PDB file of C-alpha atoms in Angstrom:
ATOM      1  CA  UNK A   1       1.063 -19.006   2.996  1.00  0.00           C
ATOM      2  CA  UNK A   2       0.547 -16.446   5.751  1.00  0.00           C
ATOM      3  CA  UNK A   3       2.438 -16.764   9.034  1.00  0.00           C
ATOM      4  CA  UNK A   4       0.897 -14.433  11.561  1.00  0.00           C
ATOM      5  CA  UNK A   5       2.447 -13.855  14.999  1.00  0.00           C
ATOM      6  CA  UNK A   6       0.476 -15.473  17.818  1.00  0.00           C
ATOM      7  CA  UNK A   7      -1.267 -13.198  20.294  1.00  0.00           C
ATOM      8  CA  UNK A   8      -1.020 -14.824  23.716  1.00  0.00           C
ATOM      9  CA  UNK A   9      -3.407 -14.001  26.596  1.00  0.00           C
ATOM     10  CA  UNK A  10      -2.822 -10.505  28.007  1.00  0.00           C
ATOM     11  CA  UNK A  11      -0.105  -9.735  25.450  1.00  0.00           C
ATOM     12  CA  UNK A  12      -0.173  -6.156  24.242  1.00  0.00           C
ATOM     13  CA  UNK A  13      -0.676  -6.215  20.471  1.00  0.00           C
ATOM     14  CA  UNK A  14       1.149  -3.726  18.297  1.00  0.00           C
ATOM     15  CA  UNK A  15      -0.702  -1.375  16.023  1.00  0.00           C
ATOM     16  CA  UNK A  16      -0.993  -2.257  12.324  1.00  0.00           C
ATOM     17  CA  UNK A  17      -0.184  -5.946  12.860  1.00  0.00           C
ATOM     18  CA  UNK A  18      -2.457  -8.933  12.226  1.00  0.00           C
ATOM     19  CA  UNK A  19      -2.203 -11.733  14.804  1.00  0.00           C
ATOM     20  CA  UNK A  20      -3.333 -15.323  15.038  1.00  0.00           C
ATOM     21  CA  UNK A  21      -5.354 -16.167  18.156  1.00  0.00           C
ATOM     22  CA  UNK A  22      -4.869 -19.834  19.062  1.00  0.00           C
ATOM     23  CA  UNK A  23      -7.051 -20.930  22.008  1.00  0.00           C
ATOM     24  CA  UNK A  24      -6.766 -24.338  23.645  1.00  0.00           C
ATOM     25  CA  UNK A  25      -9.370 -27.031  23.152  1.00  0.00           C
ATOM     26  CA  UNK A  26     -11.494 -28.169  20.272  1.00  0.00           C
ATOM     27  CA  UNK A  27     -12.834 -25.142  18.473  1.00  0.00           C
ATOM     28  CA  UNK A  28     -15.291 -24.899  15.596  1.00  0.00           C
ATOM     29  CA  UNK A  29     -14.403 -26.660  12.378  1.00  0.00           C
ATOM     30  CA  UNK A  30     -14.127 -25.008   8.991  1.00  0.00           C
ATOM     31  CA  UNK A  31     -17.178 -22.822   8.579  1.00  0.00           C
ATOM     32  CA  UNK A  32     -18.883 -20.083   6.585  1.00  0.00           C
ATOM     33  CA  UNK A  33     -22.055 -18.131   7.271  1.00  0.00           C
ATOM     34  CA  UNK A  34     -21.814 -18.329  11.070  1.00  0.00           C
ATOM     35  CA  UNK A  35     -22.224 -15.537  13.605  1.00  0.00           C
ATOM     36  CA  UNK A  36     -19.546 -14.143  15.895  1.00  0.00           C
ATOM     37  CA  UNK A  37     -20.566 -12.166  18.975  1.00  0.00           C
ATOM     38  CA  UNK A  38     -18.680 -10.806  21.968  1.00  0.00           C
ATOM     39  CA  UNK A  39     -20.467 -11.280  25.302  1.00  0.00           C
ATOM     40  CA  UNK A  40     -19.173  -9.177  28.187  1.00  0.00           C
ATOM     41  CA  UNK A  41     -17.995 -10.942  31.321  1.00  0.00           C
ATOM     42  CA  UNK A  42     -19.411 -10.932  34.824  1.00  0.00           C
ATOM     43  CA  UNK A  43     -17.534 -10.093  38.031  1.00  0.00           C
ATOM     44  CA  UNK A  44     -14.629  -8.441  36.195  1.00  0.00           C
ATOM     45  CA  UNK A  45     -14.255 -11.372  33.814  1.00  0.00           C
ATOM     46  CA  UNK A  46     -12.810 -10.913  30.350  1.00  0.00           C
ATOM     47  CA  UNK A  47     -15.940 -12.112  28.585  1.00  0.00           C
ATOM     48  CA  UNK A  48     -16.564 -14.663  25.873  1.00  0.00           C
ATOM     49  CA  UNK A  49     -16.821 -14.915  22.098  1.00  0.00           C
ATOM     50  CA  UNK A  50     -19.831 -16.879  20.878  1.00  0.00           C
ATOM     51  CA  UNK A  51     -19.777 -18.658  17.499  1.00  0.00           C
ATOM     52  CA  UNK A  52     -23.174 -19.992  16.379  1.00  0.00           C
ATOM     53  CA  UNK A  53     -24.116 -22.068  13.354  1.00  0.00           C
ATOM     54  CA  UNK A  54     -22.492 -22.014   9.953  1.00  0.00           C
ATOM     55  CA  UNK A  55     -22.018 -24.386   7.056  1.00  0.00           C
ATOM     56  CA  UNK A  56     -19.389 -26.340   5.134  1.00  0.00           C
ATOM     57  CA  UNK A  57     -19.535 -28.928   2.324  1.00  0.00           C
ATOM     58  CA  UNK A  58     -21.101 -31.408   4.754  1.00  0.00           C
ATOM     59  CA  UNK A  59     -24.127 -29.159   5.212  1.00  0.00           C
ATOM     60  CA  UNK A  60     -25.338 -26.505   7.616  1.00  0.00           C
ATOM     61  CA  UNK A  61     -25.216 -26.988  11.372  1.00  0.00           C
ATOM     62  CA  UNK A  62     -26.523 -25.430  14.564  1.00  0.00           C
ATOM     63  CA  UNK A  63     -23.651 -26.124  16.942  1.00  0.00           C
ATOM     64  CA  UNK A  64     -22.376 -23.366  19.192  1.00  0.00           C
ATOM     65  CA  UNK A  65     -18.845 -22.802  20.446  1.00  0.00           C
ATOM     66  CA  UNK A  66     -17.702 -20.383  23.120  1.00  0.00           C
ATOM     67  CA  UNK A  67     -14.209 -18.935  23.391  1.00  0.00           C
ATOM     68  CA  UNK A  68     -13.695 -18.284  27.102  1.00  0.00           C
ATOM     69  CA  UNK A  69     -11.272 -15.360  27.242  1.00  0.00           C
ATOM     70  CA  UNK A  70     -10.499 -15.897  30.939  1.00  0.00           C
ATOM     71  CA  UNK A  71      -9.178 -19.398  30.221  1.00  0.00           C
ATOM     72  CA  UNK A  72      -8.233 -18.774  26.578  1.00  0.00           C
ATOM     73  CA  UNK A  73     -10.013 -22.008  25.776  1.00  0.00           C
ATOM     74  CA  UNK A  74     -12.869 -23.248  23.593  1.00  0.00           C
ATOM     75  CA  UNK A  75     -15.994 -24.615  25.263  1.00  0.00           C
ATOM     76  CA  UNK A  76     -19.009 -26.382  23.804  1.00  0.00           C
ATOM     77  CA  UNK A  77     -21.946 -25.085  25.882  1.00  0.00           C
ATOM     78  CA  UNK A  78     -24.441 -27.600  27.216  1.00  0.00           C
ATOM     79  CA  UNK A  79     -27.410 -25.903  25.673  1.00  0.00           C
ATOM     80  CA  UNK A  80     -30.536 -27.579  24.469  1.00  0.00           C
ATOM     81  CA  UNK A  81     -30.668 -28.304  20.763  1.00  0.00           C
ATOM     82  CA  UNK A  82     -31.516 -25.477  18.405  1.00  0.00           C
ATOM     83  CA  UNK A  83     -34.891 -25.687  16.701  1.00  0.00           C
ATOM     84  CA  UNK A  84     -34.359 -25.278  12.980  1.00  0.00           C
ATOM     85  CA  UNK A  85     -32.627 -22.049  12.107  1.00  0.00           C
ATOM     86  CA  UNK A  86     -34.690 -19.541  14.107  1.00  0.00           C
ATOM     87  CA  UNK A  87     -33.992 -19.234  17.814  1.00  0.00           C
ATOM     88  CA  UNK A  88     -32.897 -16.861  20.525  1.00  0.00           C
ATOM     89  CA  UNK A  89     -30.701 -17.436  23.541  1.00  0.00           C
ATOM     90  CA  UNK A  90     -31.887 -17.121  27.119  1.00  0.00           C
ATOM     91  CA  UNK A  91     -28.466 -16.517  28.631  1.00  0.00           C
ATOM     92  CA  UNK A  92     -29.576 -16.879  32.244  1.00  0.00           C
ATOM     93  CA  UNK A  93     -30.441 -20.552  31.840  1.00  0.00           C
ATOM     94  CA  UNK A  94     -28.330 -21.426  28.804  1.00  0.00           C
ATOM     95  CA  UNK A  95     -31.193 -22.930  26.810  1.00  0.00           C
ATOM     96  CA  UNK A  96     -32.072 -22.087  23.235  1.00  0.00           C
ATOM     97  CA  UNK A  97     -35.722 -21.168  22.795  1.00  0.00           C
ATOM     98  CA  UNK A  98     -37.846 -20.542  19.738  1.00  0.00           C
ATOM     99  CA  UNK A  99     -39.918 -17.460  20.613  1.00  0.00           C
ATOM    100  CA  UNK A 100     -43.691 -17.547  20.298  1.00  0.00           C
ATOM    101  CA  UNK A 101     -45.025 -16.783  16.842  1.00  0.00           C
ATOM    102  CA  UNK A 102     -44.322 -13.165  16.033  1.00  0.00           C
ATOM    103  CA  UNK A 103     -47.063 -10.890  14.791  1.00  0.00           C
ATOM    104  CA  UNK A 104     -47.033  -8.460  11.913  1.00  0.00           C
ATOM    105  CA  UNK A 105     -45.849  -8.559   8.313  1.00  0.00           C
ATOM    106  CA  UNK A 106     -42.698 -10.647   7.927  1.00  0.00           C
ATOM    107  CA  UNK A 107     -39.773  -9.669   5.682  1.00  0.00           C
ATOM    108  CA  UNK A 108     -39.563 -10.594   2.023  1.00  0.00           C
ATOM    109  CA  UNK A 109     -40.531 -14.052   0.787  1.00  0.00           C
ATOM    110  CA  UNK A 110     -41.033 -15.260   4.360  1.00  0.00           C
ATOM    111  CA  UNK A 111     -44.599 -13.986   3.904  1.00  0.00           C
ATOM    112  CA  UNK A 112     -45.433 -16.699   1.391  1.00  0.00           C
ATOM    113  CA  UNK A 113     -46.266 -19.987   3.033  1.00  0.00           C
ATOM    114  CA  UNK A 114     -44.511 -22.023   0.342  1.00  0.00           C
ATOM    115  CA  UNK A 115     -41.449 -19.793  -0.048  1.00  0.00           C
ATOM    116  CA  UNK A 116     -38.152 -20.100   1.766  1.00  0.00           C
ATOM    117  CA  UNK A 117     -36.652 -17.375   3.903  1.00  0.00           C
ATOM    118  CA  UNK A 118     -34.147 -14.932   2.476  1.00  0.00           C
ATOM    119  CA  UNK A 119     -30.501 -15.821   2.741  1.00  0.00           C
ATOM    120  CA  UNK A 120     -27.447 -13.592   3.083  1.00  0.00           C
ATOM    121  CA  UNK A 121     -29.715 -11.151   4.876  1.00  0.00           C
ATOM    122  CA  UNK A 122     -27.898  -8.491   6.869  1.00  0.00           C
ATOM    123  CA  UNK A 123     -29.285  -7.032  10.062  1.00  0.00           C
ATOM    124  CA  UNK A 124     -28.328  -4.855  13.005  1.00  0.00           C
ATOM    125  CA  UNK A 125     -29.699  -4.257  16.486  1.00  0.00           C
ATOM    126  CA  UNK A 126     -30.465  -0.949  18.148  1.00  0.00           C
ATOM    127  CA  UNK A 127     -31.766  -1.407  21.663  1.00  0.00           C
ATOM    128  CA  UNK A 128     -34.565  -3.979  21.608  1.00  0.00           C
ATOM    129  CA  UNK A 129     -35.095  -3.716  17.855  1.00  0.00           C
ATOM    130  CA  UNK A 130     -33.658  -5.814  15.042  1.00  0.00           C
ATOM    131  CA  UNK A 131     -33.444  -4.087  11.651  1.00  0.00           C
ATOM    132  CA  UNK A 132     -33.448  -6.186   8.468  1.00  0.00           C
ATOM    133  CA  UNK A 133     -33.017  -4.928   4.925  1.00  0.00           C
ATOM    134  CA  UNK A 134     -33.139  -6.883   1.653  1.00  0.00           C
ATOM    135  CA  UNK A 135     -31.418 -10.268   1.163  1.00  0.00           C
ATOM    136  CA  UNK A 136     -31.100 -13.110  -1.317  1.00  0.00           C
ATOM    137  CA  UNK A 137     -34.002 -14.756  -3.119  1.00  0.00           C
ATOM    138  CA  UNK A 138     -32.696 -17.350  -5.591  1.00  0.00           C
ATOM    139  CA  UNK A 139     -29.171 -17.795  -6.888  1.00  0.00           C
ATOM    140  CA  UNK A 140     -27.474 -14.417  -7.221  1.00  0.00           C
ATOM    141  CA  UNK A 141     -30.795 -12.552  -7.370  1.00  0.00           C
ATOM    142  CA  UNK A 142     -31.932 -10.470  -4.391  1.00  0.00           C
ATOM    143  CA  UNK A 143     -35.492 -10.046  -3.229  1.00  0.00           C
ATOM    144  CA  UNK A 144     -37.352  -7.114  -4.762  1.00  0.00           C
ATOM    145  CA  UNK A 145     -38.517  -5.881  -1.352  1.00  0.00           C
ATOM    146  CA  UNK A 146     -37.208  -2.370  -0.602  1.00  0.00           C
ATOM    147  CA  UNK A 147     -38.874  -2.009   2.787  1.00  0.00           C
ATOM    148  CA  UNK A 148     -37.001  -1.834   6.048  1.00  0.00           C
ATOM    149  CA  UNK A 149     -38.285  -4.517   8.420  1.00  0.00           C
ATOM    150  CA  UNK A 150     -38.083  -4.045  12.180  1.00  0.00           C
ATOM    151  CA  UNK A 151     -38.556  -6.767  14.776  1.00  0.00           C
ATOM    152  CA  UNK A 152     -39.394  -5.597  18.300  1.00  0.00           C
ATOM    153  CA  UNK A 153     -38.022  -8.254  20.646  1.00  0.00           C
ATOM    154  CA  UNK A 154     -40.160  -7.021  23.547  1.00  0.00           C
ATOM    155  CA  UNK A 155     -43.559  -7.118  21.840  1.00  0.00           C
ATOM    156  CA  UNK A 156     -42.499  -9.868  19.380  1.00  0.00           C
ATOM    157  CA  UNK A 157     -43.917  -7.903  16.482  1.00  0.00           C
ATOM    158  CA  UNK A 158     -42.716  -7.019  12.997  1.00  0.00           C
ATOM    159  CA  UNK A 159     -43.434  -3.684  11.378  1.00  0.00           C
ATOM    160  CA  UNK A 160     -42.290  -1.740   8.333  1.00  0.00           C
ATOM    161  CA  UNK A 161     -41.715   1.941   9.129  1.00  0.00           C
ATOM    162  CA  UNK A 162     -42.164   4.584   6.482  1.00  0.00           C
ATOM    163  CA  UNK A 163     -38.862   6.145   5.451  1.00  0.00           C
ATOM    164  CA  UNK A 164     -38.003   9.156   3.345  1.00  0.00           C
ATOM    165  CA  UNK A 165     -35.364   9.505   0.684  1.00  0.00           C
ATOM    166  CA  UNK A 166     -34.111   6.936  -1.797  1.00  0.00           C
ATOM    167  CA  UNK A 167     -33.478   3.509  -0.218  1.00  0.00           C
ATOM    168  CA  UNK A 168     -30.657   1.206  -1.321  1.00  0.00           C
ATOM    169  CA  UNK A 169     -31.412  -0.946  -4.348  1.00  0.00           C
ATOM    170  CA  UNK A 170     -32.212  -4.647  -3.697  1.00  0.00           C
ATOM    171  CA  UNK A 171     -29.105  -6.661  -2.825  1.00  0.00           C
ATOM    172  CA  UNK A 172     -27.733  -9.519  -0.788  1.00  0.00           C
ATOM    173  CA  UNK A 173     -24.395 -10.135   0.868  1.00  0.00           C
ATOM    174  CA  UNK A 174     -24.353  -6.514   2.039  1.00  0.00           C
ATOM    175  CA  UNK A 175     -23.522  -5.300   5.517  1.00  0.00           C
ATOM    176  CA  UNK A 176     -25.823  -3.478   7.914  1.00  0.00           C
ATOM    177  CA  UNK A 177     -24.260  -1.769  10.930  1.00  0.00           C
ATOM    178  CA  UNK A 178     -25.613   0.505  13.646  1.00  0.00           C
ATOM    179  CA  UNK A 179     -23.730   3.514  14.999  1.00  0.00           C
ATOM    180  CA  UNK A 180     -25.754   5.248  17.662  1.00  0.00           C
ATOM    181  CA  UNK A 181     -29.222   5.807  16.229  1.00  0.00           C
ATOM    182  CA  UNK A 182     -28.158   5.479  12.593  1.00  0.00           C
ATOM    183  CA  UNK A 183     -28.147   2.442  10.314  1.00  0.00           C
ATOM    184  CA  UNK A 184     -25.511   2.046   7.627  1.00  0.00           C
ATOM    185  CA  UNK A 185     -25.896  -0.247   4.614  1.00  0.00           C
ATOM    186  CA  UNK A 186     -22.855  -0.947   2.452  1.00  0.00           C
ATOM    187  CA  UNK A 187     -22.054  -3.026  -0.601  1.00  0.00           C
ATOM    188  CA  UNK A 188     -23.745  -6.246  -1.616  1.00  0.00           C
ATOM    189  CA  UNK A 189     -24.484  -8.111  -4.821  1.00  0.00           C
ATOM    190  CA  UNK A 190     -27.375  -8.159  -7.301  1.00  0.00           C
ATOM    191  CA  UNK A 191     -26.897 -10.599 -10.158  1.00  0.00           C
ATOM    192  CA  UNK A 192     -23.418  -9.829 -11.480  1.00  0.00           C
ATOM    193  CA  UNK A 193     -23.282  -6.294 -10.084  1.00  0.00           C
ATOM    194  CA  UNK A 194     -21.177  -5.583  -6.997  1.00  0.00           C
ATOM    195  CA  UNK A 195     -22.307  -2.498  -5.098  1.00  0.00           C
ATOM    196  CA  UNK A 196     -19.890  -0.062  -3.462  1.00  0.00           C
ATOM    197  CA  UNK A 197     -22.362   2.508  -2.135  1.00  0.00           C
ATOM    198  CA  UNK A 198     -22.918   3.458   1.502  1.00  0.00           C
ATOM    199  CA  UNK A 199     -26.417   4.401   2.692  1.00  0.00           C
ATOM    200  CA  UNK A 200     -27.440   5.911   6.023  1.00  0.00           C
ATOM    201  CA  UNK A 201     -30.808   5.889   7.788  1.00  0.00           C
ATOM    202  CA  UNK A 202     -31.463   8.146  10.789  1.00  0.00           C
ATOM    203  CA  UNK A 203     -33.735   6.291  13.207  1.00  0.00           C
ATOM    204  CA  UNK A 204     -34.557   8.916  15.821  1.00  0.00           C
ATOM    205  CA  UNK A 205     -35.602  11.821  13.619  1.00  0.00           C
ATOM    206  CA  UNK A 206     -39.308  12.537  13.608  1.00  0.00           C
ATOM    207  CA  UNK A 207     -39.211  11.939   9.876  1.00  0.00           C
ATOM    208  CA  UNK A 208     -36.823   9.066   9.221  1.00  0.00           C
ATOM    209  CA  UNK A 209     -34.526   9.782   6.340  1.00  0.00           C
ATOM    210  CA  UNK A 210     -32.639   7.353   4.154  1.00  0.00           C
ATOM    211  CA  UNK A 211     -30.153   8.090   1.424  1.00  0.00           C
ATOM    212  CA  UNK A 212     -26.703   7.597  -0.020  1.00  0.00           C
ATOM    213  CA  UNK A 213     -24.049   9.885   1.382  1.00  0.00           C
ATOM    214  CA  UNK A 214     -21.313  11.498  -0.706  1.00  0.00           C
ATOM    215  CA  UNK A 215     -18.483   9.667   1.033  1.00  0.00           C
ATOM    216  CA  UNK A 216     -14.881  10.659   0.415  1.00  0.00           C
ATOM    217  CA  UNK A 217     -11.457   9.083   0.770  1.00  0.00           C
ATOM    218  CA  UNK A 218     -10.193   5.676  -0.391  1.00  0.00           C
ATOM    219  CA  UNK A 219     -13.474   3.846  -0.869  1.00  0.00           C
ATOM    220  CA  UNK A 220     -13.720   0.049  -1.065  1.00  0.00           C
ATOM    221  CA  UNK A 221     -14.488  -1.474  -4.458  1.00  0.00           C
ATOM    222  CA  UNK A 222     -17.824  -3.162  -5.011  1.00  0.00           C
ATOM    223  CA  UNK A 223     -17.906  -5.968  -2.464  1.00  0.00           C
ATOM    224  CA  UNK A 224     -20.285  -8.578  -1.036  1.00  0.00           C
ATOM    225  CA  UNK A 225     -20.155 -11.196   1.712  1.00  0.00           C
ATOM    226  CA  UNK A 226     -17.848  -8.980   3.745  1.00  0.00           C
ATOM    227  CA  UNK A 227     -17.964  -8.511   7.515  1.00  0.00           C
ATOM    228  CA  UNK A 228     -18.366  -5.338   9.541  1.00  0.00           C
ATOM    229  CA  UNK A 229     -18.073  -4.183  13.138  1.00  0.00           C
ATOM    230  CA  UNK A 230     -18.437  -0.806  14.816  1.00  0.00           C
ATOM    231  CA  UNK A 231     -16.445   1.043  17.458  1.00  0.00           C
ATOM    232  CA  UNK A 232     -17.245   4.577  18.504  1.00  0.00           C
ATOM    233  CA  UNK A 233     -18.196   6.555  15.411  1.00  0.00           C
ATOM    234  CA  UNK A 234     -16.423   4.208  12.992  1.00  0.00           C
ATOM    235  CA  UNK A 235     -17.543   1.258  10.884  1.00  0.00           C
ATOM    236  CA  UNK A 236     -14.811  -1.276  10.061  1.00  0.00           C
ATOM    237  CA  UNK A 237     -15.124  -3.558   7.038  1.00  0.00           C
ATOM    238  CA  UNK A 238     -12.917  -6.584   6.360  1.00  0.00           C
ATOM    239  CA  UNK A 239     -12.666  -9.035   3.475  1.00  0.00           C
ATOM    240  CA  UNK A 240     -15.447 -10.027   1.121  1.00  0.00           C
ATOM    241  CA  UNK A 241     -15.939 -10.939  -2.514  1.00  0.00           C
ATOM    242  CA  UNK A 242     -15.107  -8.450  -5.274  1.00  0.00           C
ATOM    243  CA  UNK A 243     -15.148  -8.742  -9.051  1.00  0.00           C
ATOM    244  CA  UNK A 244     -11.475  -9.785  -8.796  1.00  0.00           C
ATOM    245  CA  UNK A 245     -12.095 -12.491  -6.179  1.00  0.00           C
ATOM    246  CA  UNK A 246     -11.867 -12.682  -2.395  1.00  0.00           C
ATOM    247  CA  UNK A 247     -10.006  -9.912  -0.588  1.00  0.00           C
ATOM    248  CA  UNK A 248      -8.302  -9.332   2.766  1.00  0.00           C
ATOM    249  CA  UNK A 249      -8.450  -5.531   2.803  1.00  0.00           C
ATOM    250  CA  UNK A 250      -9.630  -3.584   5.843  1.00  0.00           C
ATOM    251  CA  UNK A 251     -11.431  -0.261   5.552  1.00  0.00           C
ATOM    252  CA  UNK A 252     -12.599   2.241   8.135  1.00  0.00           C
ATOM    253  CA  UNK A 253     -15.606   4.480   7.528  1.00  0.00           C
ATOM    254  CA  UNK A 254     -15.642   7.622   9.685  1.00  0.00           C
ATOM    255  CA  UNK A 255     -19.354   8.297  10.102  1.00  0.00           C
ATOM    256  CA  UNK A 256     -18.826  11.802  11.475  1.00  0.00           C
ATOM    257  CA  UNK A 257     -16.746  12.841   8.451  1.00  0.00           C
ATOM    258  CA  UNK A 258     -18.325  10.573   5.828  1.00  0.00           C
ATOM    259  CA  UNK A 259     -14.848   9.457   4.860  1.00  0.00           C
ATOM    260  CA  UNK A 260     -13.266   6.095   4.013  1.00  0.00           C
ATOM    261  CA  UNK A 261      -9.731   5.059   4.986  1.00  0.00           C
ATOM    262  CA  UNK A 262      -7.859   1.992   3.729  1.00  0.00           C
ATOM    263  CA  UNK A 263      -5.941   0.630   6.715  1.00  0.00           C
ATOM    264  CA  UNK A 264      -2.288  -0.258   6.162  1.00  0.00           C
ATOM    265  CA  UNK A 265      -0.523  -3.113   7.945  1.00  0.00           C
ATOM    266  CA  UNK A 266       2.989  -4.401   8.515  1.00  0.00           C
ATOM    267  CA  UNK A 267       3.891  -8.032   7.914  1.00  0.00           C
ATOM    268  CA  UNK A 268       1.605 -10.763   6.615  1.00  0.00           C
ATOM    269  CA  UNK A 269      -2.138 -10.371   6.234  1.00  0.00           C
ATOM    270  CA  UNK A 270      -4.855 -12.962   6.905  1.00  0.00           C
ATOM    271  CA  UNK A 271      -5.872 -15.145   3.991  1.00  0.00           C
ATOM    272  CA  UNK A 272      -8.386 -13.661   1.563  1.00  0.00           C
ATOM    273  CA  UNK A 273     -11.903 -14.615   2.598  1.00  0.00           C
ATOM    274  CA  UNK A 274     -15.631 -14.079   2.302  1.00  0.00           C
ATOM    275  CA  UNK A 275     -18.646 -15.282   4.316  1.00  0.00           C
ATOM    276  CA  UNK A 276     -16.660 -14.903   7.538  1.00  0.00           C
ATOM    277  CA  UNK A 277     -17.773 -13.074  10.671  1.00  0.00           C
ATOM    278  CA  UNK A 278     -16.176 -10.598  13.015  1.00  0.00           C
ATOM    279  CA  UNK A 279     -16.769  -8.619  16.175  1.00  0.00           C
ATOM    280  CA  UNK A 280     -15.046  -6.082  18.410  1.00  0.00           C
ATOM    281  CA  UNK A 281     -13.381  -7.609  21.483  1.00  0.00           C
ATOM    282  CA  UNK A 282     -12.111  -5.602  24.488  1.00  0.00           C
ATOM    283  CA  UNK A 283      -8.694  -7.245  24.992  1.00  0.00           C
ATOM    284  CA  UNK A 284      -7.241  -6.969  28.473  1.00  0.00           C
ATOM    285  CA  UNK A 285      -3.504  -6.295  28.513  1.00  0.00           C
ATOM    286  CA  UNK A 286      -1.056  -7.387  31.196  1.00  0.00           C
ATOM    287  CA  UNK A 287      -0.036  -4.464  33.423  1.00  0.00           C
ATOM    288  CA  UNK A 288       3.399  -3.884  34.892  1.00  0.00           C
ATOM    289  CA  UNK A 289       4.275  -2.720  38.372  1.00  0.00           C
ATOM    290  CA  UNK A 290       2.907  -5.508  40.566  1.00  0.00           C
ATOM    291  CA  UNK A 291       5.981  -5.897  42.755  1.00  0.00           C
ATOM    292  CA  UNK A 292       6.263  -4.921  46.420  1.00  0.00           C
ATOM    293  CA  UNK A 293       5.787  -1.192  46.770  1.00  0.00           C
ATOM    294  CA  UNK A 294       4.686  -0.780  43.179  1.00  0.00           C
ATOM    295  CA  UNK A 295       1.456   0.988  42.483  1.00  0.00           C
ATOM    296  CA  UNK A 296      -1.033  -1.326  40.817  1.00  0.00           C
ATOM    297  CA  UNK A 297      -2.841   0.423  37.988  1.00  0.00           C
ATOM    298  CA  UNK A 298      -6.106  -0.508  36.371  1.00  0.00           C
ATOM    299  CA  UNK A 299      -5.768  -3.128  33.611  1.00  0.00           C
ATOM    300  CA  UNK A 300      -5.275  -1.626  30.182  1.00  0.00           C
ATOM    301  CA  UNK A 301      -7.763  -2.578  27.489  1.00  0.00           C
ATOM    302  CA  UNK A 302      -7.395  -2.319  23.733  1.00  0.00           C
ATOM    303  CA  UNK A 303     -10.095  -3.095  21.195  1.00  0.00           C
ATOM    304  CA  UNK A 304      -9.477  -5.870  18.717  1.00  0.00           C
ATOM    305  CA  UNK A 305     -11.148  -6.664  15.433  1.00  0.00           C
ATOM    306  CA  UNK A 306     -11.663 -10.428  15.847  1.00  0.00           C
ATOM    307  CA  UNK A 307     -12.338 -12.495  12.700  1.00  0.00           C
ATOM    308  CA  UNK A 308     -13.320 -16.157  12.499  1.00  0.00           C
ATOM    309  CA  UNK A 309     -13.662 -18.553   9.570  1.00  0.00           C
ATOM    310  CA  UNK A 310     -14.799 -17.854   6.028  1.00  0.00           C
ATOM    311  CA  UNK A 311     -13.626 -19.171   2.674  1.00  0.00           C
ATOM    312  CA  UNK A 312     -11.840 -18.134  -0.506  1.00  0.00           C
ATOM    313  CA  UNK A 313     -12.919 -18.582  -4.123  1.00  0.00           C
ATOM    314  CA  UNK A 314     -10.820 -21.735  -4.579  1.00  0.00           C
ATOM    315  CA  UNK A 315     -12.773 -23.895  -2.145  1.00  0.00           C
ATOM    316  CA  UNK A 316     -10.520 -23.383   0.889  1.00  0.00           C
ATOM    317  CA  UNK A 317     -12.617 -22.981   4.054  1.00  0.00           C
ATOM    318  CA  UNK A 318     -11.041 -21.516   7.171  1.00  0.00           C
ATOM    319  CA  UNK A 319     -11.347 -22.267  10.878  1.00  0.00           C
ATOM    320  CA  UNK A 320      -8.774 -19.763  12.109  1.00  0.00           C
ATOM    321  CA  UNK A 321      -9.088 -16.821  14.480  1.00  0.00           C
ATOM    322  CA  UNK A 322      -7.241 -13.641  13.515  1.00  0.00           C
ATOM    323  CA  UNK A 323      -7.228 -10.235  15.164  1.00  0.00           C
ATOM    324  CA  UNK A 324      -5.782  -6.744  14.918  1.00  0.00           C
ATOM    325  CA  UNK A 325      -5.973  -3.570  16.997  1.00  0.00           C
ATOM    326  CA  UNK A 326      -8.609  -1.106  15.862  1.00  0.00           C
ATOM    327  CA  UNK A 327      -7.309   2.450  15.491  1.00  0.00           C
TER     328      UNK A 327
END
C-alpha cells in the first residue's frame, strides 16, 4: 500500500516526489471516466479544480464537484441538472446548458440516428475549436472513421478538414493534447493491440500535415486509457493500461526535440490506474519574509500534475487526489 506525504496548502513541494492532496469536505466518490479541469481564479484567487461526471459500478453520473484551492475544500456547485451527457457550462451564471443543435457532419457513429455515440473518445481544444479523433465503437473495437472532426463553439458547427500525410490508425483510449497550434495523438487500443506511436498534426500551416514522428528516448510501451496534460512545449503522460496491466509510470514528451523521458521519483508512487484524469495546476507557495521591515516578494508558483480517481485491473476504484511537481 502506498503512503504518500500530504501536501498542505501553500507548502512547497519537492521535486521528484508524489504527494497526496487531502481537501476538507465531501469530495467525489470512487470514479472513472470523469473530467478534471483547472479553472483560474478571479481577483488574485488561487483558482479551482472542476471534476465532472464519471462512473462506478452503480452506473454513470453527472454530478460535479469543485475543489476550491483558496479554502482547500470540496464544494458541490448549485448548478442546474445536466441534460444527458452533452452539455456546456456557462460559468457566469453557473447553469449547465445544452447548446442548440449543432450543424454539420457529426463524428463517427453519431451520424446514424439509431447508433450510440463513440466512447473513450479523446479531444483537445485550441482556441474556440474542439478537435476529436477516433474513439470506441463496440467492445474493444474502435470506429473505422479516420477523419479529424472539429467543433467550432462560436458558430456551433462541425466540419472535417482535409489533412495531408498518414493519419493515426483507428483506436480508442488514446490521448489527444494540444501544444500551441499542434495536435498530438498518442497510444490507444484497437482490439488486442496497444499502440505506442505518437502522431502530430500542424493546424496553422496552409496545408495541414499529419504524420508519425520519429521520436527518440525512453518511449512508453503501448498504452491506453492513460491521461495527459501539457505545460510549455511538453506533453506529460501518466498511468494507463498496458499489456502487462495498469501502470503508474510518468513520461514527458519534449515536442521541440521529439524526445521521450521517463520521469524518476523518490519514495512511494501513486497506485497503478487507468481511466483517471489529470490537469496542470498552478500551486501557490507560501513566501517568507513577511515580518516588520522585511521585503514582501511576489508569491512563488510551481506547476503541479494533479491526478484524480481511476481504477486498476483488479476492480479497485480510486477517489484520491495525487500530485507532483512538473519539471
